[in-house]
Coordinates of C-alpha atoms in Angstrom, one line a residue:
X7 CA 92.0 52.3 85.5
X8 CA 90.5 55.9 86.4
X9 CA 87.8 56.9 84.2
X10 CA 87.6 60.0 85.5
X11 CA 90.0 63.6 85.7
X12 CA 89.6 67.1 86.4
X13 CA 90.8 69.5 83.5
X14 CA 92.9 71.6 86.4
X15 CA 94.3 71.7 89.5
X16 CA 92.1 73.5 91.2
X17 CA 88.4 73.3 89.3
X18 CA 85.8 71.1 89.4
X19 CA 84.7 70.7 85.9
X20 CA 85.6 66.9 85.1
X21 CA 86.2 64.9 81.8
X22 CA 86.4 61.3 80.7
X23 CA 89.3 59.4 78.5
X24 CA 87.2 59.3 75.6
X25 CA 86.8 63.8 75.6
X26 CA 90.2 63.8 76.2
X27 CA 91.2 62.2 73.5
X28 CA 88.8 63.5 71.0
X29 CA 89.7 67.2 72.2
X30 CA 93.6 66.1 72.2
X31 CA 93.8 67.4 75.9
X32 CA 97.4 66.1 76.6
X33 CA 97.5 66.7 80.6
X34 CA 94.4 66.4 83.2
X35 CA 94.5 66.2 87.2
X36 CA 93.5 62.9 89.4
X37 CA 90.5 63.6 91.1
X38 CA 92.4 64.4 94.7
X39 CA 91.7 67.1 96.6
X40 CA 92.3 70.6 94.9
X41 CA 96.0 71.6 95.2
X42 CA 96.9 68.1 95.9
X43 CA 96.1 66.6 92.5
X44 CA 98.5 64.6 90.0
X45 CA 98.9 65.1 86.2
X46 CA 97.9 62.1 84.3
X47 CA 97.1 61.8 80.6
X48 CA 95.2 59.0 78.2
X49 CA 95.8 55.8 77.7
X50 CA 94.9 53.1 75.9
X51 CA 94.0 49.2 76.1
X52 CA 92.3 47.2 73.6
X53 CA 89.8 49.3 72.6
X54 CA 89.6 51.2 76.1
X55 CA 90.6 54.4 77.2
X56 CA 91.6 55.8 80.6
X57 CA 94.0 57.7 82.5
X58 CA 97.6 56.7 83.7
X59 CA 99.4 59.0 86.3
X60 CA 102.3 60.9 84.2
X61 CA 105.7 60.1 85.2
X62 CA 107.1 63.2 87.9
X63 CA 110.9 63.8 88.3
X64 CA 112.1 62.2 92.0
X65 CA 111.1 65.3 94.2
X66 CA 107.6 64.7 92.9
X67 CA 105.3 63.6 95.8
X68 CA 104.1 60.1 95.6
X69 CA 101.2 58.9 93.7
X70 CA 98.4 58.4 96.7
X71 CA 95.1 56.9 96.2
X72 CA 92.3 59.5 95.1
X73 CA 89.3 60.0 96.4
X74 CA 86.7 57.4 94.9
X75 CA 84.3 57.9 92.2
X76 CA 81.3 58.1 94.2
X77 CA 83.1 60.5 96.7
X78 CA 83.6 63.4 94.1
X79 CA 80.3 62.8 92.7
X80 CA 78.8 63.2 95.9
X81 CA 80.7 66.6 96.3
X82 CA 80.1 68.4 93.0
X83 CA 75.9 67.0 93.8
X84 CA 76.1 68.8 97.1
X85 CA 78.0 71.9 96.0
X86 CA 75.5 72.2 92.8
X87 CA 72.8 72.1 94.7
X88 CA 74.1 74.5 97.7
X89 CA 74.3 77.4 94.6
X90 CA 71.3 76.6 92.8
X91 CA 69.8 77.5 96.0
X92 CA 67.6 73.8 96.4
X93 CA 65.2 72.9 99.5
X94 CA 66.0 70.3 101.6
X95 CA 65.4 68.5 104.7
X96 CA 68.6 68.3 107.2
X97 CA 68.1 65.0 108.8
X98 CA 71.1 64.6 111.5
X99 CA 72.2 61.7 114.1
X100 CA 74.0 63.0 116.7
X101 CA 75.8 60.7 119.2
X102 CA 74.0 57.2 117.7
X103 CA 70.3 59.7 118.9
X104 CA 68.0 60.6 115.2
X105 CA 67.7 64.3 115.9
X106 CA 64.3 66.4 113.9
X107 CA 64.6 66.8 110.7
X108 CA 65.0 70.6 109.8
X109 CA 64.0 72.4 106.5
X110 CA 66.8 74.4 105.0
X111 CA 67.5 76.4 102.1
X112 CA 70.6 76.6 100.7
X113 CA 71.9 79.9 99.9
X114 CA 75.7 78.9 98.5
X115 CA 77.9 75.6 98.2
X116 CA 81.9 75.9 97.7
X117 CA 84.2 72.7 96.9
X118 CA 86.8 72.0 98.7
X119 CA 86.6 75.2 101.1
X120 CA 89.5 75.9 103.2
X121 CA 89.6 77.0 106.6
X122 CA 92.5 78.4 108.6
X123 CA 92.3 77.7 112.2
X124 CA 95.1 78.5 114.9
X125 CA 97.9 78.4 112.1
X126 CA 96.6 75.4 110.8
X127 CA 94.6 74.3 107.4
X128 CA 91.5 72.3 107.4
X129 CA 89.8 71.1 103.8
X130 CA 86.4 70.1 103.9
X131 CA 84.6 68.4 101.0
X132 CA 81.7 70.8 100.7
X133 CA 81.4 74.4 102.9
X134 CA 77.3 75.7 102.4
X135 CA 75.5 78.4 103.6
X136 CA 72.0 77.9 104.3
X137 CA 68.7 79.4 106.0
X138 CA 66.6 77.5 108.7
X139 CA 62.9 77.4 106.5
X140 CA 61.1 75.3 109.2
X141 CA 61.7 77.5 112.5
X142 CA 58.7 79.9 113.5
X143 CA 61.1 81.4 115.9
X144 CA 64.4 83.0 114.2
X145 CA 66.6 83.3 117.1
X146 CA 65.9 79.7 118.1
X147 CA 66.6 78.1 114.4
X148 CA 69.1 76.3 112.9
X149 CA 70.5 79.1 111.0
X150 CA 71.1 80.9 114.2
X151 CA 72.4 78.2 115.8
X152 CA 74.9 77.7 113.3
X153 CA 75.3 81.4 112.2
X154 CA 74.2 79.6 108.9
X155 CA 76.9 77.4 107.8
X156 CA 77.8 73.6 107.9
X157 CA 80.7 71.7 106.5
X158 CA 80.1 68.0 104.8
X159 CA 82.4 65.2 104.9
X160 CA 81.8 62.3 102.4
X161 CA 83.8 59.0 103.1
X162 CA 83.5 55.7 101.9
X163 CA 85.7 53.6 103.9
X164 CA 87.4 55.8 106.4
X165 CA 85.2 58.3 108.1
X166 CA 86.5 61.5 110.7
X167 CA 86.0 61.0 114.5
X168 CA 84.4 63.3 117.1
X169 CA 87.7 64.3 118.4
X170 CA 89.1 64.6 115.2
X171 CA 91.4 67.6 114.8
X172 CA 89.6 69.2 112.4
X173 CA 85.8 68.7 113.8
X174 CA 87.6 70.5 116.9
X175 CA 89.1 72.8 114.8
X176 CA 86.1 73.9 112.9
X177 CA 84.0 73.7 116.3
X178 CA 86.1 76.4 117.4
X179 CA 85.0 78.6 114.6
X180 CA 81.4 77.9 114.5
X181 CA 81.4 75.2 111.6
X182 CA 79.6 72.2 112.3
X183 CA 80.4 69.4 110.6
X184 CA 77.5 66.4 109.0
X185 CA 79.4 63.4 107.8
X186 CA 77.7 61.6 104.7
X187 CA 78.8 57.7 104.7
X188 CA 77.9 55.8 100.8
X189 CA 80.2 52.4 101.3
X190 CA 79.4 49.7 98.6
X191 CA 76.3 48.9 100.0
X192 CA 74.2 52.2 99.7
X193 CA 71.9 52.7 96.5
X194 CA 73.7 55.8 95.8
X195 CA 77.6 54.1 95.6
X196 CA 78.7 54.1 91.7
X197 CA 80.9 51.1 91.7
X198 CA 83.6 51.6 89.0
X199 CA 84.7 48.3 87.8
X200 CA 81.4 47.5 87.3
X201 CA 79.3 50.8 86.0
X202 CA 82.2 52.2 84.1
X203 CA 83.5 49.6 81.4
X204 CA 82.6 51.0 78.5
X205 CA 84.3 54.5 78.0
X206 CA 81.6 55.2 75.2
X207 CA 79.3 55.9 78.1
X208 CA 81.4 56.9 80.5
X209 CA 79.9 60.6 80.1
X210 CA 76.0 59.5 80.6
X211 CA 77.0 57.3 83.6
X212 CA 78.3 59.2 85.0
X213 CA 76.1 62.4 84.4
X214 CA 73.0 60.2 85.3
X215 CA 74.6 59.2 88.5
X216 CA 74.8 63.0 89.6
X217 CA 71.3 63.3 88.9
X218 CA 70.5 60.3 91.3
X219 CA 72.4 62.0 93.8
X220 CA 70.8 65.5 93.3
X221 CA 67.7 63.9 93.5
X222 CA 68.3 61.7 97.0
X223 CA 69.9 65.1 98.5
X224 CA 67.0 67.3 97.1
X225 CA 64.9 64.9 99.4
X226 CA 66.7 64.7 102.6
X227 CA 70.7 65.2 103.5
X228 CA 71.4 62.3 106.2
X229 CA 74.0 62.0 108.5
X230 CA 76.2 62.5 111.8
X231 CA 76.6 65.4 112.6
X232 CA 80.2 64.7 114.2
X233 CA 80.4 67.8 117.2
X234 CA 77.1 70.4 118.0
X235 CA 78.0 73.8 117.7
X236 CA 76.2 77.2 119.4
X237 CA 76.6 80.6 118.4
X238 CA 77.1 83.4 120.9
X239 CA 73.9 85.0 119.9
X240 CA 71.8 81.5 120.2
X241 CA 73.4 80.8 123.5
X242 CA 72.5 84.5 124.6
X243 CA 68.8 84.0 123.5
X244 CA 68.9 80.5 125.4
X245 CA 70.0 81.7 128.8
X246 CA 67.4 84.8 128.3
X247 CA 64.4 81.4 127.8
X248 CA 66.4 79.7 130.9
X249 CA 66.0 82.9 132.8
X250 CA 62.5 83.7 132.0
X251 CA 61.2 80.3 132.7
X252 CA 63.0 80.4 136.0
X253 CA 61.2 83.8 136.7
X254 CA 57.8 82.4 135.4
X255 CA 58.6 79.2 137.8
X256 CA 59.1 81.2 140.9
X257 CA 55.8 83.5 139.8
X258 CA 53.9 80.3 139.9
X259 CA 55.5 79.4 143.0
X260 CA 54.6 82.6 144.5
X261 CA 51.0 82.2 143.3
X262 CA 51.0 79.2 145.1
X263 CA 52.2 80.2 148.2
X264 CA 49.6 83.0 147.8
X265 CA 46.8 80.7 147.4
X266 CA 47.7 78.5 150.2
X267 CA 47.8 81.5 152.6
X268 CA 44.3 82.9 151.1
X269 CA 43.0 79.4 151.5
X270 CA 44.3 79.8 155.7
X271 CA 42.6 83.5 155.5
X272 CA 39.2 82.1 155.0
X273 CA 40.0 79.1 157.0
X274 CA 40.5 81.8 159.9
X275 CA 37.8 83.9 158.5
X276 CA 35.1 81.2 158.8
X277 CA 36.3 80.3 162.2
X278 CA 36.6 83.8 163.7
X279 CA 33.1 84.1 162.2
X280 CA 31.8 80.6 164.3
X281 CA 33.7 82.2 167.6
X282 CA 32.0 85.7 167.1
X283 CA 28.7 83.2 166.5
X284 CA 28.8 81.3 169.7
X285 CA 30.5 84.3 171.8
X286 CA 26.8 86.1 170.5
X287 CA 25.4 82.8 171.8
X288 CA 26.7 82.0 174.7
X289 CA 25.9 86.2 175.7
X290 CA 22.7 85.4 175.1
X291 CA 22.3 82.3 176.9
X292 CA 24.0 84.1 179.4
X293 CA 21.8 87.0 179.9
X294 CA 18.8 84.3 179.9
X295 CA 20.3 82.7 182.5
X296 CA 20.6 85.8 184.2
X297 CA 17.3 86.4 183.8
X298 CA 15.7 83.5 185.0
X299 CA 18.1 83.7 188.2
X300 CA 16.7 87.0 188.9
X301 CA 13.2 85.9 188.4
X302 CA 14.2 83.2 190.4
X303 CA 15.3 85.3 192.9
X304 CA 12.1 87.1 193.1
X305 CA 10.2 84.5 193.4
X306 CA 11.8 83.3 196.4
X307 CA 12.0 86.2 197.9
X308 CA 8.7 86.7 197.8
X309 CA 7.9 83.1 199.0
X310 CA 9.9 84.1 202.2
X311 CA 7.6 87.0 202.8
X312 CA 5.0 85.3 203.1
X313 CA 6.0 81.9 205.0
X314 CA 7.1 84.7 207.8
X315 CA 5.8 84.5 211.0
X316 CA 3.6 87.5 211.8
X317 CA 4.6 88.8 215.5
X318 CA 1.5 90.7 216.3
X319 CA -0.5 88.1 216.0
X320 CA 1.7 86.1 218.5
X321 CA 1.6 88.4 220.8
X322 CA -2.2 89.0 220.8
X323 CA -2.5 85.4 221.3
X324 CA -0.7 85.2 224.9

């Protein structure tokens, strides 16, 4: 039984069995994507209401499966939130590794956006812009990074892949893509069969359950983000950082160098000054030596003077 139906094609503003009846709308729209949808109308059982898909002529398209409860509820949450302009923390895994969380503020949320890529259309569930609030340097923040816009996919049971064509697709653009899994076992799943029986309430559930998600997303945003994404400008400002710090590198490696040949200079400074020392030395010692040969030589001299036999006295002698 579906307990919930959009009141067009195209719009996101929703109503339950019980409204419809009460307001005698005769036709509403399954909640499939927009464009996609199926007329149903209201139905009864006992004393329950709910919608039943209206018979379509044979060139209809087949009745598919819709999107679950708690994946439509998770979009109009997101999108409410997006252009109400909320706070919240981004808190991404990216290849199974947590990544920071980053502060954003949205600045615009769009259901169901539609993106033509390469001839081809891509639908994601919710398309926001936003502003990095937690970067102290603008040309390095999120925002920049992603020229200020991300795509979310909700899924429940079957989730997009990595290679997907349209994560490739919107890569190519510059629209990354966080994928937001709530199976049956997260606190924010709102299980049908079992929250929806009475269609009296159907309304307040339901409405209660989008404040729980508001609230959860006001928090923190969590998921994988499925394929990173750089702008032109952020890549720019990154090689200009990879530059610079190979500049500073070699600087330091320059100072380096310096400081090991200033280290040699006095090395050969100290030394030249010992040589000049013991060359000063080693004059001196030299002219003492000098000195005390000529002395020396004096002295014997003199000693051979006067050891000398005198002749005229010799001669007197005979």
């Amino acid at each position: 039984m579906k307990t919930l139906a959009y009141t067009s094609q195209t719009g996101h503003d929703f109503i339950t069995p019980l409204e419809a009846k009460k307001k005698n709308v005769g036709t509403v729209y399954s909640i499939h994507p927009a464009g996609e949808r199926h007329e149903m109308h209201v139905k009864r059982s006992a004393e329950k209401y709910y919608f039943a898909y209206t018979p379509q002529n044979r060139n209809s398209p087949s009745t598919t499966a819709p999107e679950s409860l708690t994946h439509a509820l998770c979009k109009m949450a997101i999108a409410s939130l997006a252009n109400n302009g909320i706070e919240t923390q981004l808190a991404p895994t990216y290849k199974t590794l947590k990544q920071p969380e980053i502060g954003i503020k949205f600045l615009s949320g769009e259901n169901e956006h539609t993106f033509v890529v390469n001839g081809s259309r891509y639908t994601v569930d919710v398309y926001c812009q936003f502003k990095d609030i937690s970067s102290d340097n603008e040309f390095l923040s999120l925002s920049s990074k992603w020229n200020g816009h991300v795509a979310f996919e909700i899924f429940v049971t079957h989730g997009l892949s990595s290679n997907d064509p349209k994560v490739s697709s919107l890569a190519e653009i510059g629209i990354p893509i966080i994928q937001i899994k709530i199976d049956e076992k997260n606190s924010l799943y709102l299980d049908e069969e079992r929250d929806l029986t009475d269609c009296n309430t159907v309304r307040t559930v339901i409405e209660n359950h989008i404040r729980k998600l508001e609230n959860s997303f006001k928090k923190q945003i969590r998921g994988v983000l499925l394929r990173d994404i750089m702008s032109k400008e952020y890549a720019h400002e990154i090689e200009m950082i990879q530059a610079l710090k190979e500049k500073d590198e070699r600087i330091d490696e320059l100072k380096n160098e310096a400081d090991v040949i200033e280290k040699k200079l006095h090395q050969l400074q100290a030394s030249h000054s010992e040589q000049r020392n013991l060359c000063t030395s080693l004059r001196e010692q030299n002219s003492d030596l000098q000195q005390l040969l000529c002395n020396q030589s004096l002295k014997d001299s003199a000693k051979t003077e006067i050891e000398k036999p005198n002749s005229n006295s010799l001669f007197n002698w005979f």
